[in-house]
Amino acid sequence: MEIALKLAEKGKGKTSPNPMVGCVIVKRNSIVGRGYHKKIGEPHAEIIALNEASKRAKNATMYVTLEPCSHWGKTPPCTERIVESGISEVIIATMDVNPLISGYKELKFRGLKTKIGILEEQARKLNEAYFKYMKTKRPFVLVKSAMSLDGKIATSTGNSKYITSTVARKYVHQLRSEYDAVMIGSNTVIKDDPELTVRLVKGNNPIKIIVDTNLKIPLNAKVFNDTTRLIIASSKNAPKKKINEIMQKGAKIILTESKNGKVDLNQLIKELGKLEITSVMIEGGAELNSEAIKSGIVDKVLFFIAPGIIGKGLNAIGDLGVTTVNKSIKLKRIISQRVGRDILVEGYI
């Protein structure tokens, strides 16, 4: 199953809104077939592994990281091929939360020996965005920030390039390639004029989402270099002239109700879900980060902490309304590791 999970990881950033799935077929203690879901619309992991195994699949054991599908979608049901192949046993890491999927029951009903729950925690974490989206139709949201040892993302003059090491920045670009979309606020566009690409690694550029309540970002900002994957989120009170100018450049506009004079992030996340965006990484400044956390849309945080002290400067997170330490937000399932010279801390809210 560990090999199947490694195979599944190869689909990162390519299968959304489908899950990442890996499959291994074993016969007489030898692997006779391997496969992973490479891209939405292409054959599932089980089918690729079965094709490789061919006749050797008869009386073999299949290890698959997610419950096989039993319905017609963009591809035929995997359970039919599994039964036809002569596979005798199917070992599954975890159930699929999609109500249309009932492969475990189907295979059992058809007489195959089945087990489920092998390395389940790892399998669920791999597809945490998919699982949340299938349950709620809302994307999984990560807040990522890079800060100094004393929690600053920039100096008092606004300088922030670069707090973390090249190794950490490459890590972030890899993360971008694995998320459907990256979200920043208008202040970040105006101050830093970022490209929001994955230029430091090989991978797909994410959809760019700019939260801009009053549409104050300049139309010559770098985010407009490719408007086919650009979404501007604003309020319904935004200037109509600027809305038309942005639409003429080819970007998509999402207008929400105004909440406390800002874009309603909950409404925005709901609209992004309708577009089948299953995961969003927020790379904002203090204001967007704090508003996202307060609104309850954030599932996970990821902080890079660089071994430098800035002193007076800009905070990573704005006001959360916390007045006593015991009411601070406590992270769960915390993991920390070294990334170059920096420390990476991640946890769930």
PDB file of C-alpha atoms in Angstrom, residues 12-14 16 142 144 146 161-162 164 168-184 188 192-208 223 229 279-284 302 304:
ATOM      1  CA  LYS A  12      -0.672  15.990  -7.439  1.00  0.00           C
ATOM      2  CA  GLY A  13      -1.980  19.108  -9.151  1.00  0.00           C
ATOM      3  CA  LYS A  14      -3.335  17.187 -12.162  1.00  0.00           C
ATOM      4  CA  SER A  16      -8.723  17.907  -9.509  1.00  0.00           C
ATOM      5  CA  LEU A 142      -4.765  26.692   3.449  1.00  0.00           C
ATOM      6  CA  LYS A 144       0.474  30.025   4.036  1.00  0.00           C
ATOM      7  CA  ALA A 146       6.530  33.314   5.615  1.00  0.00           C
ATOM      8  CA  LYS A 161      12.156  40.123  -0.348  1.00  0.00           C
ATOM      9  CA  TYR A 162      13.185  37.666   0.731  1.00  0.00           C
ATOM     10  CA  THR A 164      12.870  32.875   3.609  1.00  0.00           C
ATOM     11  CA  ALA A 168      11.592  27.423   1.057  1.00  0.00           C
ATOM     12  CA  ARG A 169      10.438  29.484  -1.935  1.00  0.00           C
ATOM     13  CA  LYS A 170      10.799  26.443  -4.197  1.00  0.00           C
ATOM     14  CA  TYR A 171       8.756  24.478  -1.673  1.00  0.00           C
ATOM     15  CA  VAL A 172       5.996  27.105  -1.926  1.00  0.00           C
ATOM     16  CA  HIS A 173       6.043  27.036  -5.723  1.00  0.00           C
ATOM     17  CA  GLN A 174       5.659  23.261  -5.587  1.00  0.00           C
ATOM     18  CA  LEU A 175       2.669  23.734  -3.261  1.00  0.00           C
ATOM     19  CA  ARG A 176       1.155  26.248  -5.682  1.00  0.00           C
ATOM     20  CA  SER A 177       1.342  23.668  -8.456  1.00  0.00           C
ATOM     21  CA  GLU A 178      -0.596  21.225  -6.258  1.00  0.00           C
ATOM     22  CA  TYR A 179      -3.425  23.622  -5.337  1.00  0.00           C
ATOM     23  CA  ASP A 180      -6.217  24.589  -7.710  1.00  0.00           C
ATOM     24  CA  ALA A 181      -5.943  28.268  -6.825  1.00  0.00           C
ATOM     25  CA  VAL A 182      -3.858  30.858  -4.978  1.00  0.00           C
ATOM     26  CA  MET A 183      -5.556  33.806  -3.292  1.00  0.00           C
ATOM     27  CA  ILE A 184      -4.071  37.170  -2.337  1.00  0.00           C
ATOM     28  CA  THR A 188      -0.266  42.474  -1.914  1.00  0.00           C
ATOM     29  CA  ASP A 192       4.620  43.408  -4.401  1.00  0.00           C
ATOM     30  CA  ASP A 193       3.102  42.984  -7.896  1.00  0.00           C
ATOM     31  CA  PRO A 194       3.535  39.171  -7.730  1.00  0.00           C
ATOM     32  CA  GLU A 195       3.240  36.797 -10.698  1.00  0.00           C
ATOM     33  CA  LEU A 196       1.779  33.901  -8.659  1.00  0.00           C
ATOM     34  CA  THR A 197       3.379  31.351 -10.985  1.00  0.00           C
ATOM     35  CA  VAL A 198       5.353  28.164 -10.328  1.00  0.00           C
ATOM     36  CA  ARG A 199       8.415  29.417 -12.214  1.00  0.00           C
ATOM     37  CA  LEU A 200      10.868  27.857  -9.715  1.00  0.00           C
ATOM     38  CA  VAL A 201       9.576  24.312 -10.311  1.00  0.00           C
ATOM     39  CA  LYS A 202       7.915  22.215 -13.005  1.00  0.00           C
ATOM     40  CA  GLY A 203       4.132  22.181 -12.721  1.00  0.00           C
ATOM     41  CA  ASN A 204       0.868  23.874 -13.588  1.00  0.00           C
ATOM     42  CA  ASN A 205       0.240  27.488 -12.648  1.00  0.00           C
ATOM     43  CA  PRO A 206      -2.743  27.783 -10.271  1.00  0.00           C
ATOM     44  CA  ILE A 207      -5.810  29.910 -10.825  1.00  0.00           C
ATOM     45  CA  LYS A 208      -5.120  33.390  -9.400  1.00  0.00           C
ATOM     46  CA  VAL A 223      -1.538  39.060 -12.509  1.00  0.00           C
ATOM     47  CA  ARG A 229      -6.989  31.773 -15.113  1.00  0.00           C
ATOM     48  CA  SER A 279      -8.376  23.744  -2.979  1.00  0.00           C
ATOM     49  CA  VAL A 280      -7.213  27.309  -2.327  1.00  0.00           C
ATOM     50  CA  MET A 281      -3.919  28.487  -0.856  1.00  0.00           C
ATOM     51  CA  ILE A 282      -4.095  31.963   0.667  1.00  0.00           C
ATOM     52  CA  GLU A 283      -0.805  33.852   0.416  1.00  0.00           C
ATOM     53  CA  GLY A 284      -2.100  37.139   1.689  1.00  0.00           C
ATOM     54  CA  LEU A 302       1.427  26.575   7.062  1.00  0.00           C
ATOM     55  CA  PHE A 304       7.640  29.275   7.356  1.00  0.00           C
TER      56      PHE A 304
END
